[in-house]
mmCIF file of C-alpha atoms in Angstrom:
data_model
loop_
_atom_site.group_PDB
_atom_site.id
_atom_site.type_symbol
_atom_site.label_atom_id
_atom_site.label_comp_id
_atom_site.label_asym_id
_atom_site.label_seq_id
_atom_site.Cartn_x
_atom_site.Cartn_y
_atom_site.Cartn_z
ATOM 1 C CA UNK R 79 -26.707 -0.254 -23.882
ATOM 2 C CA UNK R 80 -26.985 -4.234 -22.898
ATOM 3 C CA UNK R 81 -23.652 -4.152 -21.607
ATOM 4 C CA UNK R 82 -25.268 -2.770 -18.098
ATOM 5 C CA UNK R 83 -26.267 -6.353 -16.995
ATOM 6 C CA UNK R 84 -22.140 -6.864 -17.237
ATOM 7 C CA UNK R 85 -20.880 -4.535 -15.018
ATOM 8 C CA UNK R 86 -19.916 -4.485 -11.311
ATOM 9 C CA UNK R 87 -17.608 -2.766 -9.383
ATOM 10 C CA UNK R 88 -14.337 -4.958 -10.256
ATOM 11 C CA UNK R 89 -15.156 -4.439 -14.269
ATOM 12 C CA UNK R 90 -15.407 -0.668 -13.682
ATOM 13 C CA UNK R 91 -11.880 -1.071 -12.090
ATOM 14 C CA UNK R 92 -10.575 -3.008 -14.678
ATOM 15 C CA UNK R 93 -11.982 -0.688 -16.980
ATOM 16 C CA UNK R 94 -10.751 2.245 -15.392
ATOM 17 C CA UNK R 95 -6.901 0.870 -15.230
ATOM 18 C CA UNK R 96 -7.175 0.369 -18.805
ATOM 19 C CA UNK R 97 -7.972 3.381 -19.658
ATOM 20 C CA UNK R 98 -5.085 4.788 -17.722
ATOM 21 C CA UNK R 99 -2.518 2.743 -19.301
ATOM 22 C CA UNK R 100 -3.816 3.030 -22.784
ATOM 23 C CA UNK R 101 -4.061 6.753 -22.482
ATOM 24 C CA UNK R 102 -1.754 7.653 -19.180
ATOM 25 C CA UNK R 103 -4.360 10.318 -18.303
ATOM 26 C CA UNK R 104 -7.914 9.923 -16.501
ATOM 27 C CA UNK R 105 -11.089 10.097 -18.569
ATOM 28 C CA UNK R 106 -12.485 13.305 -18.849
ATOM 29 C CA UNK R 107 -15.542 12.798 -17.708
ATOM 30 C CA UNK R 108 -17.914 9.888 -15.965
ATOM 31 C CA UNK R 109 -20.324 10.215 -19.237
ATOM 32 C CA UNK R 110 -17.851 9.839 -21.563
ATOM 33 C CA UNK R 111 -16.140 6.677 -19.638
ATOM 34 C CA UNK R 112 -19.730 5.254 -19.343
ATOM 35 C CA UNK R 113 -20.465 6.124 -23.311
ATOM 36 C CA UNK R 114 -16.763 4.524 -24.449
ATOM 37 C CA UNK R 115 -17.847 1.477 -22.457
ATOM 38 C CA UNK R 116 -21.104 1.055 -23.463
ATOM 39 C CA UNK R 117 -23.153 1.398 -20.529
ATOM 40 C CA UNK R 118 -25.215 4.021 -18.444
ATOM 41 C CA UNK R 119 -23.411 6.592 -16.659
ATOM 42 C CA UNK R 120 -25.888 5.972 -13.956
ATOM 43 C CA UNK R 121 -24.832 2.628 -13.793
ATOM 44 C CA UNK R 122 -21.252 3.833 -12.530
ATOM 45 C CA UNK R 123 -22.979 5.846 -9.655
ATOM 46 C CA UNK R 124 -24.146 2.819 -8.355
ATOM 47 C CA UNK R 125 -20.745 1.805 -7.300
ATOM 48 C CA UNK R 126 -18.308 4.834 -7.278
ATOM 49 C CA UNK R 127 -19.336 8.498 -7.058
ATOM 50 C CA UNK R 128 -16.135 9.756 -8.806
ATOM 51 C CA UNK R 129 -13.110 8.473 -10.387
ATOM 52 C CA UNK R 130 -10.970 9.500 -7.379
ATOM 53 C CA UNK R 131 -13.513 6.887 -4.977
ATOM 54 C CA UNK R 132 -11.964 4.038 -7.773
ATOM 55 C CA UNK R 133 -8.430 4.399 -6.784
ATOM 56 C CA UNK R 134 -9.390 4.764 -3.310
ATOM 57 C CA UNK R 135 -10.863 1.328 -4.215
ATOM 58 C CA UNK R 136 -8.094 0.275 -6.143
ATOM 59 C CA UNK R 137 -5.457 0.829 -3.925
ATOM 60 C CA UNK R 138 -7.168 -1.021 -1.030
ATOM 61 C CA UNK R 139 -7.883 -3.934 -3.851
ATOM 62 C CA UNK R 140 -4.144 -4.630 -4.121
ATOM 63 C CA UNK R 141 -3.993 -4.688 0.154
ATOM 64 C CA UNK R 142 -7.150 -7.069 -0.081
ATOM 65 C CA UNK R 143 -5.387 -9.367 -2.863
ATOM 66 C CA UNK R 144 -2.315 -9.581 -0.468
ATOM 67 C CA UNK R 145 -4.152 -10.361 2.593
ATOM 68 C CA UNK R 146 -6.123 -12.616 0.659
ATOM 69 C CA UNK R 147 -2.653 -14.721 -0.662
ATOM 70 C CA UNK R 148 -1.452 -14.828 2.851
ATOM 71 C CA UNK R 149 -4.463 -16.322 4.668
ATOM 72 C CA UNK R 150 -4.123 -18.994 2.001
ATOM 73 C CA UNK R 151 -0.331 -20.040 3.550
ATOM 74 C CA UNK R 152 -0.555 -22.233 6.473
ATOM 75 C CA UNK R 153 3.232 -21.250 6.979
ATOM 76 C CA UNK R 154 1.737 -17.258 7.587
ATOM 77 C CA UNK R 155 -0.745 -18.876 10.231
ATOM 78 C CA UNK R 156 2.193 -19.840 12.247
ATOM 79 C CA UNK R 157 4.483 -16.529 12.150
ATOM 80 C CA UNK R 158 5.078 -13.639 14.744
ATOM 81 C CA UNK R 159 3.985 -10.556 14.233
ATOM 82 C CA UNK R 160 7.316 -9.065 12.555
ATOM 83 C CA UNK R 161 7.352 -12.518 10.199
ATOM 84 C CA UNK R 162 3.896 -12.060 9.379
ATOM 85 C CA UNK R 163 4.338 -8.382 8.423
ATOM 86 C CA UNK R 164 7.493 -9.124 6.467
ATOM 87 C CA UNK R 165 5.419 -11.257 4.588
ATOM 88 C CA UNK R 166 2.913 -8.695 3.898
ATOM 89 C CA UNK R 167 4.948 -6.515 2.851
ATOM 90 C CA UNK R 168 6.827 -8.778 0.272
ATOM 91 C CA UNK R 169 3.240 -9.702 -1.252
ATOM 92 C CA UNK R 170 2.140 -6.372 -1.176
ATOM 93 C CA UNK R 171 4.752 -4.934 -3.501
ATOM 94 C CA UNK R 172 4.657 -8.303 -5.728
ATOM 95 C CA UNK R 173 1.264 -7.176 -6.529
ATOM 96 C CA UNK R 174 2.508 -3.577 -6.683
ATOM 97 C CA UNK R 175 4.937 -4.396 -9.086
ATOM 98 C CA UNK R 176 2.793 -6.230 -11.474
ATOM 99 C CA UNK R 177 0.625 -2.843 -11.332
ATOM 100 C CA UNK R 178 3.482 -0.773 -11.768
ATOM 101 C CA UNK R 179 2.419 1.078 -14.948
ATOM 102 C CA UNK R 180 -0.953 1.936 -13.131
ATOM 103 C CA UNK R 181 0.676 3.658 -10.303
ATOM 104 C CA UNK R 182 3.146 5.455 -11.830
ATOM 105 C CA UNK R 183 0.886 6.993 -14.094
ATOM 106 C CA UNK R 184 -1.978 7.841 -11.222
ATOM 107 C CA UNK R 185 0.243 8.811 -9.095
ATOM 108 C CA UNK R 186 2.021 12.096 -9.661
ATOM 109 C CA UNK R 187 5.805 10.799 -8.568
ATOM 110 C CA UNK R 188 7.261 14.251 -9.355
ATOM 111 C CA UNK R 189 5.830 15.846 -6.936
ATOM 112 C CA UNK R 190 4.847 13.173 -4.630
ATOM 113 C CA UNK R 191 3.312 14.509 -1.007
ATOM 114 C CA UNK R 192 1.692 11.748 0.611
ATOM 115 C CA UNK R 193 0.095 13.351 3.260
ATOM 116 C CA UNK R 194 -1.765 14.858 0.627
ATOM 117 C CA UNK R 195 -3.034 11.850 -1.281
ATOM 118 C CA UNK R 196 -6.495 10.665 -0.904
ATOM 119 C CA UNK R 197 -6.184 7.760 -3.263
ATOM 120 C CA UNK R 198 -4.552 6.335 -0.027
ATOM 121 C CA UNK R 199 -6.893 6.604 2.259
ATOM 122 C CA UNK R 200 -8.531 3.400 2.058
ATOM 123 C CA UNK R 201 -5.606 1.744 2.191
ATOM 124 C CA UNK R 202 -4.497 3.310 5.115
ATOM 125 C CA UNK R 203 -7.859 2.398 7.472
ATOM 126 C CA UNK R 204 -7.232 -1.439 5.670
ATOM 127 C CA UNK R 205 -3.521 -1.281 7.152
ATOM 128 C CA UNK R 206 -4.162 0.240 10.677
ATOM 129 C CA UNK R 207 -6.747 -2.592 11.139
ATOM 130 C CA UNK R 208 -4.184 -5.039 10.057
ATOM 131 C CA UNK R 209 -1.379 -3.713 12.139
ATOM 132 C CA UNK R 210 -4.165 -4.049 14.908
ATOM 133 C CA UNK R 211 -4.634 -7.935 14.528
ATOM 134 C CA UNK R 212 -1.002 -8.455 14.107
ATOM 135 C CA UNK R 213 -1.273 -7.895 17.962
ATOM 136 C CA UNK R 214 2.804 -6.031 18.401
ATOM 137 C CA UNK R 215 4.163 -6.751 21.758
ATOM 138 C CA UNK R 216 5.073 -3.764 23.072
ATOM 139 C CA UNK R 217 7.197 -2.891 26.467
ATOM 140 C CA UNK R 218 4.278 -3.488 29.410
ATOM 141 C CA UNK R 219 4.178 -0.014 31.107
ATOM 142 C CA UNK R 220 1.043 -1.951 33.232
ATOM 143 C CA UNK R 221 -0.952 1.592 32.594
ATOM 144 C CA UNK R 222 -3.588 1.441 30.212
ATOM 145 C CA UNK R 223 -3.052 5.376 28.892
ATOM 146 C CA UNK R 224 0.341 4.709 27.808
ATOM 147 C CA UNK R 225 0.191 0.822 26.121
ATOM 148 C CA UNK R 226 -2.999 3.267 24.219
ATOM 149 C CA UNK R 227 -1.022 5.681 23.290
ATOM 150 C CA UNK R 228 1.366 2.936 22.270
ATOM 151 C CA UNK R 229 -0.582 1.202 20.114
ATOM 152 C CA UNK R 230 -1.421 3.918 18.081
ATOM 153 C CA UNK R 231 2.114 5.273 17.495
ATOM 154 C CA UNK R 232 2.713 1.951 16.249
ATOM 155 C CA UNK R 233 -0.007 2.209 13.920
ATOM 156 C CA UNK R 234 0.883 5.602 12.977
ATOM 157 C CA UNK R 235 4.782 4.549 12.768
ATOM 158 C CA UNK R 236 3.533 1.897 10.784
ATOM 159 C CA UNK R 237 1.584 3.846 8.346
ATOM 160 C CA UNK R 238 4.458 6.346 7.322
ATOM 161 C CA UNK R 239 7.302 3.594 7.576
ATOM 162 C CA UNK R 240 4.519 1.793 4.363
ATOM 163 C CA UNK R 241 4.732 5.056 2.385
ATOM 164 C CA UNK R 242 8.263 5.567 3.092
ATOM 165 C CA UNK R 243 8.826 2.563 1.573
ATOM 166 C CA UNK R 244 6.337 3.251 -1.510
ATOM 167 C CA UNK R 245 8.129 5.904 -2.500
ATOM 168 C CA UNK R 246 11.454 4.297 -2.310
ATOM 169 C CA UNK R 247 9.929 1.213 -4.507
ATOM 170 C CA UNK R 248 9.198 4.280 -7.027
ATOM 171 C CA UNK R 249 12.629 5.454 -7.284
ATOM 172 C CA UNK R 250 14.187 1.862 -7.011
ATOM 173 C CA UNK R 251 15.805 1.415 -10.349
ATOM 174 C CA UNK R 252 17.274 -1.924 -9.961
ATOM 175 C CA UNK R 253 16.561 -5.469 -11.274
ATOM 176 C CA UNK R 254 13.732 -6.776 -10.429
ATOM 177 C CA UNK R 255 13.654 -4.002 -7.398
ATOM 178 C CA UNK R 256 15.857 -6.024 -5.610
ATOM 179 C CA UNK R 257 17.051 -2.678 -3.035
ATOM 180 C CA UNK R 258 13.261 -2.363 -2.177
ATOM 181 C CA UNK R 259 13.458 -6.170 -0.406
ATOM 182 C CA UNK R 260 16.630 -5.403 1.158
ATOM 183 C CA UNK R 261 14.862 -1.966 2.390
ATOM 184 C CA UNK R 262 11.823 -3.862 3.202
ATOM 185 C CA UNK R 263 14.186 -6.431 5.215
ATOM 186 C CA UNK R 264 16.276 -3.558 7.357
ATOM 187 C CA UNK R 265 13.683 -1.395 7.878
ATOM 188 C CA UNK R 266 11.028 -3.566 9.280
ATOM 189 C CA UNK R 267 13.451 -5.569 11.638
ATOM 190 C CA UNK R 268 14.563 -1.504 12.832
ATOM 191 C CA UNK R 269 10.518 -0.689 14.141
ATOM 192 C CA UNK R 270 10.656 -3.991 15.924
ATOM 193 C CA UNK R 271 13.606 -3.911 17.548
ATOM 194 C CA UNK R 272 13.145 0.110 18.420
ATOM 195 C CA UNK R 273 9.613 -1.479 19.899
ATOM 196 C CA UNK R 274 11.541 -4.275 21.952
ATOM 197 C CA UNK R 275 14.360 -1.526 22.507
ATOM 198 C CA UNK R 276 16.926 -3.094 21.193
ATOM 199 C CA UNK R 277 17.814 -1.102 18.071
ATOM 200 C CA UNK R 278 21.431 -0.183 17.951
ATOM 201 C CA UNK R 279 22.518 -2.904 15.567
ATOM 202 C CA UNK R 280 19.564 -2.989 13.229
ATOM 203 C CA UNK R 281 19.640 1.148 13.414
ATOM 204 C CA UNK R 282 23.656 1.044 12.137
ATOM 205 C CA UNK R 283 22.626 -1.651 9.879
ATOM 206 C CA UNK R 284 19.392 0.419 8.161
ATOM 207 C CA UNK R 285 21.677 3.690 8.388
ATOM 208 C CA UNK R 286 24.591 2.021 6.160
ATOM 209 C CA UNK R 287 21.932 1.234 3.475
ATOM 210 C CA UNK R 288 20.130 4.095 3.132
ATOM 211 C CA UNK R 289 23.851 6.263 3.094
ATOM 212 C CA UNK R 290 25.004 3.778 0.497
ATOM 213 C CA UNK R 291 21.962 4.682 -1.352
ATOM 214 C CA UNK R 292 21.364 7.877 -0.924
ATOM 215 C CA UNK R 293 17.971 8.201 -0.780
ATOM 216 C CA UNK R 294 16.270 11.506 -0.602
ATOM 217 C CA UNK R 295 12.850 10.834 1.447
ATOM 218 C CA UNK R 296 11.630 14.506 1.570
#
């Protein structure tokens, strides 16, 4: 099997999505992914220890591609924290989108229960760290325990308000997911003004939306 002096970690990835989308299943086993692919099943071991660590992988490769796009923009250098993570979350889902196949089919979107999906939890420690540099002012209580206890509901906040808005990007059935940028827009501009306390209007504007669409989020 020559092919073993080819692979790394991002061709196993590659491979892996493949397979999805050709077959909308997961291989059945690491031998016979290794065998179909012409190299060692030994040689997978030395980069994931099970299918499930490649989406954990995967998942944190589209957050890594997004940072990666926005460090590039001198225009992101000079944003504010709710700019920057509008931004984010614009390139985020761009990347999402052109992946869409891939998730839908990993993910199981009729019974979806986040809290219950590892293939996420990458992604999540990737996030918190970013929310962490995006430095969010936050009202100054001048007592360390609370701006603490602060700074991790924020990161916590942030966290379900990203898979609250994955799962509306899964349902979103219009062109060119248009409602998931207006979501994006309302519902990021709500968590910073409820952190500057100042959320009526941006609360009444997020609540029209979400009537108008109806979205179910349980």
């Amino acid at each position: 099997m020559s092919k073993n002096k080819e692979i790394n970690a991002m061709k196993i990835i590659s491979l892996y999505m493949s397979y999805i989308l050709e077959h909308n299943s997961k291989p059945t086993s690491v031998f016979s992914f290794a065998k179909n692919n012409k190299f060692e099943e030994a040689t997978f071991y030395q980069f994931f220890a099970s299918f499930e660590a490649i989406e954990k992988s995967i998942f944190n490769v589209f957050f890594e591609n997004a940072i990666g796009v926005l460090e590039k923009s001198k225009d992101y250098q000079t944003f504010d924290a709710r700019n920057k993570l509008l931004s984010f979350y614009y390139t985020f889902f761009e990347i999402l989108t052109s992946n869409r196949s891939f998730i839908i089919s990993t993910l199981d979107t009729n019974n979806l229960d986040f809290s219950k999906l590892n293939s996420l939890s990458t992604l999540r420690t990737s996030f918190a760290t970013y929310i962490d540099s995006l430095e969010i002012e936050t009202i100054d209580f001048k007592q360390k325990n609370i701006e603490q206890i602060q700074q991790k509901s924020i990161k916590e906040t942030a966290w379900i308000q990203l898979l609250v808005t994955l799962k509306f990007w899964i349902n979103d059935s219009s062109t060119s997911f248009e409602k998931t940028d207006v979501f994006i827009e309302k519902s990021v501009n709500t968590s910073f003004d409820l952190i500057n306390s100042t959320p009526l209007k941006s609360i009444i504007d997020l609540g029209k939306f979400l009537y108008k669409e109806k979205m179910n989020i349980n």
